[in-house]
Amino acid sequence: MPHVTPRVEIKESGSRISKPCIIVGVPEVGLVGTIACSYLVEQLKLEARGYIDSDLVPQVMIVHDSVPGYPIQIFGKDGIVVVLSEVPLSLRLSLELAKELSSWARAREAKVVVGLSGEPSQKREESQGENKPTVVAVSNDDQILKGVQAKGALPFEQGVITGFYASLLKYCTLDQQTNVTLLGESMLQFPDPAAAASVIDALAGIIPVKVDTKPLLKESEDIRMRTRELMQQTQQAAHQTGGTPSAYR
Amino acid sequence: MPHVTPRVEIKESGSRISKPCIIVGVPEVGLVGTIACSYLVEQLKLEARGYIDSDLVPQVMIVHDSVPGYPIQIFGKDGIVVVLSEVPLSLRLSLELAKELSSWARAREAKVVVGLSGEPSQKREESQGENKPTVVAVSNDDQILKGVQAKGALPFEQGVITGFYASLLKYCTLDQQTNVTLLGESMLQFPDPAAAASVIDALAGIIPVKVDTKPLLKESEDIRMRTRELMQQTQQAAHQTGGTPSAYR
Amino acid sequence: MPHVTPRVEIKESGSRISKPCIIVGVPEVGLVGTIACSYLVEQLKLEARGYIDSDLVPQVMIVHDSVPGYPIQIFGKDGIVVVLSEVPLSLRLSLELAKELSSWARAREAKVVVGLSGEPSQKREESQGENKPTVVAVSNDDQILKGVQAKGALPFEQGVITGFYASLLKYCTLDQQTNVTLLGESMLQFPDPAAAASVIDALAGIIPVKVDTKPLLKESEDIRMRTRELMQQTQQAAHQTGGTPSAYR
Amino acid sequence: MPHVTPRVEIKESGSRISKPCIIVGVPEVGLVGTIACSYLVEQLKLEARGYIDSDLVPQVMIVHDSVPGYPIQIFGKDGIVVVLSEVPLSLRLSLELAKELSSWARAREAKVVVGLSGEPSQKREESQGENKPTVVAVSNDDQILKGVQAKGALPFEQGVITGFYASLLKYCTLDQQTNVTLLGESMLQFPDPAAAASVIDALAGIIPVKVDTKPLLKESEDIRMRTRELMQQTQQAAHQTGGTPSAYR
Amino acid sequence: MPHVTPRVEIKESGSRISKPCIIVGVPEVGLVGTIACSYLVEQLKLEARGYIDSDLVPQVMIVHDSVPGYPIQIFGKDGIVVVLSEVPLSLRLSLELAKELSSWARAREAKVVVGLSGEPSQKREESQGENKPTVVAVSNDDQILKGVQAKGALPFEQGVITGFYASLLKYCTLDQQTNVTLLGESMLQFPDPAAAASVIDALAGIIPVKVDTKPLLKESEDIRMRTRELMQQTQQAAHQTGGTPSAYR
């Protein structure tokens, strides 16, 4: 039943971080964005600083130690802000969230908006994820591009970016907001923590803080299992159309 | 054919119960919420105090002794209010109902909003429902959490809540309304009165009245049959798209 | 392509019948309502007194002797009004029609709104429709209930009413309009004129006129064929999505 | 993506024909309406006098001698107006077009609106279209009915009219605009020029001009092929949902 | 979730080209329009002069040398403007874009709007694309038609134009904007650079600049591969409904 488009609202708490680097991770290819941003929150001990609300967000609450939390959250400290989604985004939500994040970044005079994600790679799939995944970078800013390339990111010669990160890039460009998208070569069928480690390494060309990715690689199998389970549960919720469980239908 | 979103309206009758504990049951996993709340209404001899109306509610009337009643009803007495749905909720209805109930609870200065439901359990399914189902609790309030844990509810370490109860938790948290959700370990494929008994036992940590759950366990088979039939009839109605019966199509 | 909800309009002609008994029949289970109301119009020689228009009504005209007529019509005489639909109602139309009929009944100070329909019966199906179908009654008024029970209607102990008649009951109750729904035990797969005869017999407890149902039982086979054919033709129209016939698709 | 209902606009050119007979043909059963109206335009040498525009009309232009034309056109001369659609109408377009044509006819003080179409006939299908198809007539005006019956149209005893012609009849009746619908007994699976010839013959009871239908019968096979091809091309366009051809999907 | 129709916005940069010839290519049959317009941009060294934005455009950015670009772009120089889409258009986008381009052309006092596309040809498919594809022309202007026919375009005797180019023709005609559509005989299943070369040759009858199509024919196989890949990637994006990749669903 139709109504006016639900707004996406960014609800911040605490003092504002000025001129931040905003790092964004949502679950797309290889769940690279979600894994990388969760790891950054943990390693950098970022504080909870708000959440994103909308009727478009799936009907899900994430529970940790009996306390419920929102599925799309904001964390931050010392000039770094992480926006992390633990739920898949519908097409409309991904459009609206990209639009909202871009204008919010502009309003906060963000230094850069960094999108972290994966790029499906047949090669990586076939080698069973053996080698270190490469990272390609796309940016609307030359300086930023040079920074991440100095840390090992390769140029993206020809191709397309799709989904949430395409919209984020588009709205940042429209709003004249510096944006860089880092895409780690990723397995197709599984969450890929190694690809997440690679994009975090490339990130060192932009943010002032050093993040050690060894623990991420070590607990790789563990993270893969955990992320996959979370994703399956939230996916179910996202695709549910309401009503009693299937057994009674 | 689209139109403005149908409102969900809470229509109360009788004198207002002040600062109530509001217990909510809708048919999700194991039909735990509906079974538990029906039992509370019966055992505590709660009086009919209104109903919930919306174009989103399925086209159904529940008949008892030739008298028709609304499918989502409100009962209450002595500081306890029960909101009971005998029909499955569509996604939109479950969102709108959660929103409305939360702001209604706030307006009545409710002490707590308690969501009763089930959590699908492979273990319980395999043991054929032999042991007493455990209950996990999620809350936005520490005191309440301690209360139900004292009555045997376990902590919910990590995971997701989905569906109506996730929305109820979300809107209560947004409205700063105390909420606790009790999830009884439930069979997947069948209505689970034993899970309903367990959540009622845990409820003793919140509401002042003692409810004996032995009769509920004793008539378990009976209740299971009756609830299942009701659910099938209302489900049919909920999924009907109008018109003559299938034979003429 | 969306637009504002099409209104259902009741277009009356002739002088108004004051404080009428309004009898409503639409094609649901066993086509009982449509068969019973058609028979009442014929036997009581009721006059055409208007029709119901809406963009939601299927794109159909009913032709009789080269003259086209509307698919949902109003007939009446001597304090009796019959609302008869010869087309199946979509979910939205059935909601809107119920709403409109209830407030129209209220405005005419109707003594009672009577819904005539069938209740699917496995037993009747198995006995091949041999015995006289029983009738159950549901009402929001005690007196009316006693009246129809005196004419053989049984109480409806426990269960659900669904579809158009549930909505009619709901809106009449909301509008404080007396309503009774008579449900004849009906075959599932075929139009059931005997079930229609039974509900007409029970009607004698409400309306002052006596209607002989013997001819209805005698021409049972004939009516069954005719009604079924009509229903198939209108069904086709109701499900058509426009365009040229299937052969050219 | 929704928006307000697209209007159907009748765009006329040239001087207005006063008090016309308006003859309408759209592609439904046997493509009778389209074949008959195309033939009338050709035989009576009617002039192009406008077209009908709407976002609901399929994304199609009809090309003749390298010049593009609209798919729903208006032709006319000497008190006769023909409205001819060469594209199938969606349900919504057929409703809106019927509504608009009826009120336009009223505004032009039209003597009569004539719908030409086919009626699917098992008998005609089985005889392989051997005999002259019969024509039945439905009208909201006695005089007109007598006129066409004098030219061989039979009465339509009992049944239903569906689709565009049902809506045209409905809105004309609501607008108190004289309407007659001529339905030629038609083959189900093929365009039926002979059925078109029969409805043109019956038309002689209404319009003052004599139209010789022998050439139509003679070129029957040719017309059938041509019409079928046109219909297939426009059908494809009507069902296309945009984008590149299927090969790249 | 509905909202008001997204506008299609033409965002220009640089100085305005006055009274231009506007050449439009979108990916329909044989991807002829996209191939031809890309080649024109390259050969005529046209400068980037803007892009077309809308929520209806698929969620895609086209990357070249690590720099992201919009999927529908405007190029121009010396009185020639090319509008080139590298993404397939949905039905609604193709309608809205046609409408917007036509009124924009009118506002710029464009000499002509030229649509370049393909016409599916069984013959060409069977001959494996051996001979030079013929071109047919449709126009609402005699002079233009003569011009392109002088360069080898054939008349379009009878048939239909569908899709984006039909809408472009329709809105140009409504806006009294000169339009010509050149359709190269094209293979059905593959991108057809030879068909693109043929429409460019016919274009010489309209635009003052000579474009050598030999390189286009020579690199035919290469272009075919490249275009096909691009189209597959963007198609995927266009049909994606959001969320995580299929592996996690």
Tab-separated table of N, CA, C and O in Angstrom, chain A residues 35-115:
chain	number	residue	atom	x	y	z
A	35	ILE	N	32.552	-6.704	6.700
A	35	ILE	CA	33.653	-7.309	7.464
A	35	ILE	C	34.728	-6.259	7.777
A	35	ILE	O	35.184	-6.138	8.918
A	36	ALA	N	35.112	-5.474	6.766
A	36	ALA	CA	36.160	-4.476	6.963
A	36	ALA	C	35.747	-3.438	7.996
A	36	ALA	O	36.522	-3.097	8.899
A	37	CYS	N	34.516	-2.937	7.899
A	37	CYS	CA	34.097	-1.892	8.833
A	37	CYS	C	33.907	-2.424	10.250
A	37	CYS	O	34.220	-1.726	11.220
A	38	SER	N	33.384	-3.651	10.390
A	38	SER	CA	33.272	-4.243	11.733
A	38	SER	C	34.654	-4.339	12.374
A	38	SER	O	34.837	-4.049	13.562
A	39	TYR	N	35.636	-4.737	11.585
A	39	TYR	CA	36.997	-4.896	12.084
A	39	TYR	C	37.599	-3.549	12.489
A	39	TYR	O	38.255	-3.435	13.528
A	40	LEU	N	37.324	-2.533	11.683
A	40	LEU	CA	37.817	-1.192	12.017
A	40	LEU	C	37.224	-0.703	13.334
A	40	LEU	O	37.931	-0.140	14.178
A	41	VAL	N	35.916	-0.921	13.519
A	41	VAL	CA	35.248	-0.499	14.754
A	41	VAL	C	35.920	-1.155	15.959
A	41	VAL	O	36.204	-0.503	16.975
A	42	GLU	N	36.204	-2.450	15.816
A	42	GLU	CA	36.777	-3.234	16.907
A	42	GLU	C	38.233	-2.820	17.188
A	42	GLU	O	38.605	-2.548	18.323
A	43	GLN	N	39.038	-2.765	16.135
A	43	GLN	CA	40.462	-2.479	16.287
A	43	GLN	C	40.724	-1.042	16.742
A	43	GLN	O	41.614	-0.803	17.543
A	44	LEU	N	39.937	-0.122	16.186
A	44	LEU	CA	40.168	1.286	16.531
A	44	LEU	C	39.361	1.698	17.762
A	44	LEU	O	39.384	2.856	18.163
A	45	LYS	N	38.673	0.709	18.344
A	45	LYS	CA	37.823	0.972	19.519
A	45	LYS	C	36.933	2.200	19.303
A	45	LYS	O	36.875	3.114	20.159
A	46	LEU	N	36.275	2.245	18.177
A	46	LEU	CA	35.373	3.376	17.879
A	46	LEU	C	34.140	3.293	18.762
A	46	LEU	O	33.675	2.202	19.104
A	47	GLU	N	33.610	4.461	19.120
A	47	GLU	CA	32.419	4.512	19.989
A	47	GLU	C	31.132	4.596	19.162
A	47	GLU	O	31.111	5.208	18.104
A	48	ALA	N	30.077	4.018	19.722
A	48	ALA	CA	28.753	4.129	19.098
A	48	ALA	C	28.353	5.601	19.072
A	48	ALA	O	28.400	6.270	20.112
A	49	ARG	N	27.983	6.114	17.929
A	49	ARG	CA	27.644	7.538	17.813
A	49	ARG	C	26.326	7.780	17.083
A	49	ARG	O	26.081	8.900	16.629
A	50	GLY	N	25.511	6.733	16.959
A	50	GLY	CA	24.206	6.951	16.343
A	50	GLY	C	23.803	5.802	15.444
A	50	GLY	O	24.455	4.758	15.410
A	51	TYR	N	22.741	6.018	14.731
A	51	TYR	CA	22.236	4.963	13.855
A	51	TYR	C	21.449	5.607	12.720
A	51	TYR	O	21.204	6.816	12.724
A	52	ILE	N	21.053	4.762	11.786
A	52	ILE	CA	20.299	5.256	10.636
A	52	ILE	C	18.938	4.598	10.639
A	52	ILE	O	18.840	3.377	10.728
A	53	ASP	N	17.895	5.417	10.570
A	53	ASP	CA	16.545	4.879	10.670
A	53	ASP	C	15.746	5.160	9.404
A	53	ASP	O	15.903	6.200	8.768
A	54	SER	N	14.888	4.209	9.078
A	54	SER	CA	14.002	4.358	7.926
A	54	SER	C	13.044	3.178	7.908
A	54	SER	O	13.389	2.088	8.339
A	55	ASP	N	11.834	3.406	7.400
A	55	ASP	CA	10.897	2.298	7.211
A	55	ASP	C	11.425	1.323	6.173
A	55	ASP	O	10.934	0.203	6.050
A	56	LEU	N	12.422	1.742	5.410
A	56	LEU	CA	12.988	0.878	4.368
A	56	LEU	C	13.989	-0.127	4.939
A	56	LEU	O	14.320	-1.111	4.289
A	57	VAL	N	14.496	0.141	6.135
A	57	VAL	CA	15.425	-0.800	6.776
A	57	VAL	C	14.655	-2.056	7.164
A	57	VAL	O	13.547	-1.960	7.673
A	58	PRO	N	15.212	-3.261	6.872
A	58	PRO	CA	14.481	-4.486	7.217
A	58	PRO	C	14.107	-4.535	8.706
A	58	PRO	O	14.788	-3.949	9.551
A	59	GLN	N	13.021	-5.247	8.983
A	59	GLN	CA	12.435	-5.361	10.324
A	59	GLN	C	13.302	-6.291	11.185
A	59	GLN	O	12.954	-7.445	11.422
A	60	VAL	N	14.434	-5.758	11.646
A	60	VAL	CA	15.427	-6.572	12.326
A	60	VAL	C	16.058	-5.767	13.456
A	60	VAL	O	16.272	-4.572	13.303
A	61	MET	N	16.326	-6.392	14.597
A	61	MET	CA	17.176	-5.790	15.608
A	61	MET	C	18.334	-6.762	15.858
A	61	MET	O	18.138	-7.977	15.895
A	62	ILE	N	19.531	-6.225	16.021
A	62	ILE	CA	20.709	-7.043	16.262
A	62	ILE	C	20.929	-7.099	17.768
A	62	ILE	O	21.020	-6.036	18.407
A	63	VAL	N	21.007	-8.300	18.333
A	63	VAL	CA	21.130	-8.415	19.787
A	63	VAL	C	22.557	-8.801	20.173
A	63	VAL	O	23.169	-9.673	19.559
A	64	HIS	N	23.069	-8.136	21.181
A	64	HIS	CA	24.386	-8.429	21.715
A	64	HIS	C	24.283	-8.346	23.237
A	64	HIS	O	23.908	-7.306	23.765
A	65	ASP	N	24.532	-9.450	23.941
A	65	ASP	CA	24.412	-9.474	25.407
A	65	ASP	C	23.051	-8.993	25.881
A	65	ASP	O	22.957	-8.128	26.761
A	66	SER	N	21.995	-9.522	25.273
A	66	SER	CA	20.601	-9.212	25.619
A	66	SER	C	20.176	-7.771	25.344
A	66	SER	O	19.054	-7.383	25.648
A	67	VAL	N	21.062	-6.966	24.765
A	67	VAL	CA	20.716	-5.571	24.471
A	67	VAL	C	20.503	-5.422	22.960
A	67	VAL	O	21.361	-5.818	22.177
A	68	PRO	N	19.355	-4.870	22.551
A	68	PRO	CA	19.067	-4.751	21.123
A	68	PRO	C	19.724	-3.523	20.501
A	68	PRO	O	19.808	-2.475	21.130
A	69	GLY	N	20.220	-3.664	19.276
A	69	GLY	CA	20.810	-2.529	18.564
A	69	GLY	C	20.259	-2.396	17.155
A	69	GLY	O	19.734	-3.355	16.593
A	70	TYR	N	20.399	-1.216	16.563
A	70	TYR	CA	19.909	-0.970	15.216
A	70	TYR	C	20.802	-1.647	14.183
A	70	TYR	O	22.015	-1.761	14.400
A	71	PRO	N	20.241	-2.059	13.067
A	71	PRO	CA	21.052	-2.785	12.072
A	71	PRO	C	22.009	-1.911	11.260
A	71	PRO	O	22.960	-2.432	10.691
A	72	ILE	N	21.777	-0.609	11.183
A	72	ILE	CA	22.734	0.276	10.504
A	72	ILE	C	23.198	1.300	11.530
A	72	ILE	O	22.404	2.096	12.031
A	73	GLN	N	24.489	1.271	11.846
A	73	GLN	CA	24.982	2.092	12.955
A	73	GLN	C	26.140	2.986	12.538
A	73	GLN	O	26.798	2.763	11.511
A	74	ILE	N	26.373	3.994	13.380
A	74	ILE	CA	27.477	4.926	13.160
A	74	ILE	C	28.434	4.829	14.352
A	74	ILE	O	27.997	4.815	15.499
A	75	PHE	N	29.717	4.734	14.059
A	75	PHE	CA	30.744	4.684	15.093
A	75	PHE	C	31.771	5.764	14.792
A	75	PHE	O	31.923	6.160	13.632
A	76	GLY	N	32.538	6.201	15.812
A	76	GLY	CA	33.552	7.209	15.492
A	76	GLY	C	34.474	7.557	16.643
A	76	GLY	O	34.174	7.304	17.815
A	77	LYS	N	35.599	8.132	16.296
A	77	LYS	CA	36.593	8.662	17.252
A	77	LYS	C	37.717	9.330	16.466
A	77	LYS	O	38.038	8.877	15.356
A	78	ASP	N	38.325	10.367	17.040
A	78	ASP	CA	39.527	10.982	16.471
A	78	ASP	C	39.482	11.194	14.948
A	78	ASP	O	40.385	10.756	14.216
A	79	GLY	N	38.425	11.832	14.477
A	79	GLY	CA	38.389	12.165	13.055
A	79	GLY	C	38.009	11.034	12.121
A	79	GLY	O	37.980	11.211	10.900
A	80	ILE	N	37.714	9.870	12.683
A	80	ILE	CA	37.290	8.759	11.823
A	80	ILE	C	35.849	8.382	12.162
A	80	ILE	O	35.505	8.211	13.340
A	81	VAL	N	35.004	8.293	11.137
A	81	VAL	CA	33.621	7.856	11.324
A	81	VAL	C	33.403	6.618	10.464
A	81	VAL	O	33.819	6.585	9.305
A	82	VAL	N	32.791	5.594	11.047
A	82	VAL	CA	32.453	4.393	10.271
A	82	VAL	C	30.943	4.236	10.235
A	82	VAL	O	30.286	4.320	11.276
A	83	VAL	N	30.388	4.055	9.033
A	83	VAL	CA	28.967	3.735	8.879
A	83	VAL	C	28.897	2.279	8.465
A	83	VAL	O	29.425	1.895	7.420
A	84	LEU	N	28.261	1.456	9.288
A	84	LEU	CA	28.283	0.012	9.104
A	84	LEU	C	26.872	-0.560	9.035
A	84	LEU	O	26.077	-0.393	9.957
A	85	SER	N	26.561	-1.233	7.937
A	85	SER	CA	25.265	-1.910	7.854
A	85	SER	C	25.451	-3.409	8.022
A	85	SER	O	26.254	-4.024	7.330
A	86	GLU	N	24.687	-3.995	8.935
A	86	GLU	CA	24.716	-5.443	9.095
A	86	GLU	C	23.549	-6.101	8.379
A	86	GLU	O	23.328	-7.293	8.494
A	87	VAL	N	22.759	-5.310	7.660
A	87	VAL	CA	21.650	-5.869	6.863
A	87	VAL	C	21.793	-5.468	5.397
A	87	VAL	O	22.277	-4.387	5.090
A	88	PRO	N	21.389	-6.394	4.519
A	88	PRO	CA	21.419	-6.085	3.090
A	88	PRO	C	20.446	-4.944	2.789
A	88	PRO	O	19.415	-4.810	3.461
A	89	LEU	N	20.759	-4.133	1.798
A	89	LEU	CA	19.925	-2.979	1.469
A	89	LEU	C	19.085	-3.267	0.242
A	89	LEU	O	19.596	-3.775	-0.762
A	90	SER	N	17.810	-2.919	0.300
A	90	SER	CA	16.979	-3.008	-0.897
A	90	SER	C	17.440	-1.925	-1.868
A	90	SER	O	18.150	-0.997	-1.484
A	91	LEU	N	17.016	-2.032	-3.121
A	91	LEU	CA	17.404	-1.054	-4.130
A	91	LEU	C	17.062	0.372	-3.685
A	91	LEU	O	17.899	1.278	-3.733
A	92	ARG	N	15.827	0.568	-3.231
A	92	ARG	CA	15.399	1.920	-2.852
A	92	ARG	C	16.183	2.431	-1.638
A	92	ARG	O	16.629	3.572	-1.608
A	93	LEU	N	16.375	1.549	-0.646
A	93	LEU	CA	17.128	1.969	0.529
A	93	LEU	C	18.552	2.335	0.147
A	93	LEU	O	19.104	3.324	0.655
A	94	SER	N	19.142	1.573	-0.773
A	94	SER	CA	20.532	1.857	-1.108
A	94	SER	C	20.644	3.201	-1.832
A	94	SER	O	21.583	3.965	-1.612
A	95	LEU	N	19.648	3.532	-2.664
A	95	LEU	CA	19.610	4.847	-3.315
A	95	LEU	C	19.466	5.965	-2.285
A	95	LEU	O	20.222	6.953	-2.294
A	96	GLU	N	18.487	5.799	-1.401
A	96	GLU	CA	18.177	6.871	-0.451
A	96	GLU	C	19.302	7.048	0.575
A	96	GLU	O	19.616	8.165	0.978
A	97	LEU	N	19.903	5.920	0.980
A	97	LEU	CA	20.979	6.002	1.967
A	97	LEU	C	22.196	6.699	1.359
A	97	LEU	O	22.840	7.543	2.007
A	98	ALA	N	22.512	6.378	0.088
A	98	ALA	CA	23.645	7.009	-0.585
A	98	ALA	C	23.434	8.519	-0.670
A	98	ALA	O	24.332	9.318	-0.389
A	99	LYS	N	22.210	8.904	-1.042
A	99	LYS	CA	21.864	10.322	-1.170
A	99	LYS	C	22.053	11.032	0.178
A	99	LYS	O	22.664	12.093	0.261
A	100	GLU	N	21.525	10.406	1.228
A	100	GLU	CA	21.546	11.012	2.556
A	100	GLU	C	22.965	11.092	3.116
A	100	GLU	O	23.365	12.121	3.683
A	101	LEU	N	23.738	10.012	2.934
A	101	LEU	CA	25.109	10.005	3.460
A	101	LEU	C	25.960	11.071	2.788
A	101	LEU	O	26.783	11.733	3.426
A	102	SER	N	25.751	11.233	1.476
A	102	SER	CA	26.542	12.205	0.749
A	102	SER	C	26.282	13.623	1.252
A	102	SER	O	27.209	14.397	1.490
A	103	SER	N	24.998	13.955	1.430
A	103	SER	CA	24.730	15.335	1.848
A	103	SER	C	25.107	15.541	3.316
A	103	SER	O	25.471	16.644	3.727
A	104	TRP	N	25.053	14.474	4.095
A	104	TRP	CA	25.479	14.538	5.495
A	104	TRP	C	27.005	14.746	5.573
A	104	TRP	O	27.497	15.570	6.361
A	105	ALA	N	27.745	14.038	4.721
A	105	ALA	CA	29.204	14.180	4.668
A	105	ALA	C	29.571	15.627	4.318
A	105	ALA	O	30.452	16.247	4.921
A	106	ARG	N	28.845	16.152	3.342
A	106	ARG	CA	29.065	17.537	2.906
A	106	ARG	C	28.836	18.510	4.052
A	106	ARG	O	29.642	19.428	4.293
A	107	ALA	N	27.739	18.285	4.781
A	107	ALA	CA	27.387	19.165	5.893
A	107	ALA	C	28.422	19.096	7.012
A	107	ALA	O	28.660	20.078	7.724
A	108	ARG	N	29.054	17.933	7.188
A	108	ARG	CA	30.098	17.771	8.213
A	108	ARG	C	31.475	18.178	7.678
A	108	ARG	O	32.480	17.988	8.359
A	109	GLU	N	31.505	18.661	6.430
A	109	GLU	CA	32.775	19.007	5.764
A	109	GLU	C	33.772	17.843	5.807
A	109	GLU	O	34.944	18.011	6.160
A	110	ALA	N	33.270	16.679	5.466
A	110	ALA	CA	34.105	15.469	5.504
A	110	ALA	C	35.293	15.602	4.553
A	110	ALA	O	35.162	16.142	3.450
A	111	LYS	N	36.472	15.115	4.980
A	111	LYS	CA	37.637	15.153	4.114
A	111	LYS	C	37.441	14.223	2.936
A	111	LYS	O	37.817	14.515	1.798
A	112	VAL	N	36.873	13.061	3.220
A	112	VAL	CA	36.681	12.073	2.167
A	112	VAL	C	35.617	11.079	2.618
A	112	VAL	O	35.459	10.823	3.812
A	113	VAL	N	34.861	10.575	1.656
A	113	VAL	CA	33.957	9.457	1.907
A	113	VAL	C	34.584	8.240	1.238
A	113	VAL	O	34.844	8.260	0.030
A	114	VAL	N	34.864	7.214	2.027
A	114	VAL	CA	35.523	6.027	1.487
A	114	VAL	C	34.533	4.866	1.449
A	114	VAL	O	33.999	4.464	2.488
A	115	GLY	N	34.284	4.335	0.266
A	115	GLY	CA	33.452	3.135	0.152
A	115	GLY	C	34.336	1.899	0.105
A	115	GLY	O	35.256	1.838	-0.704
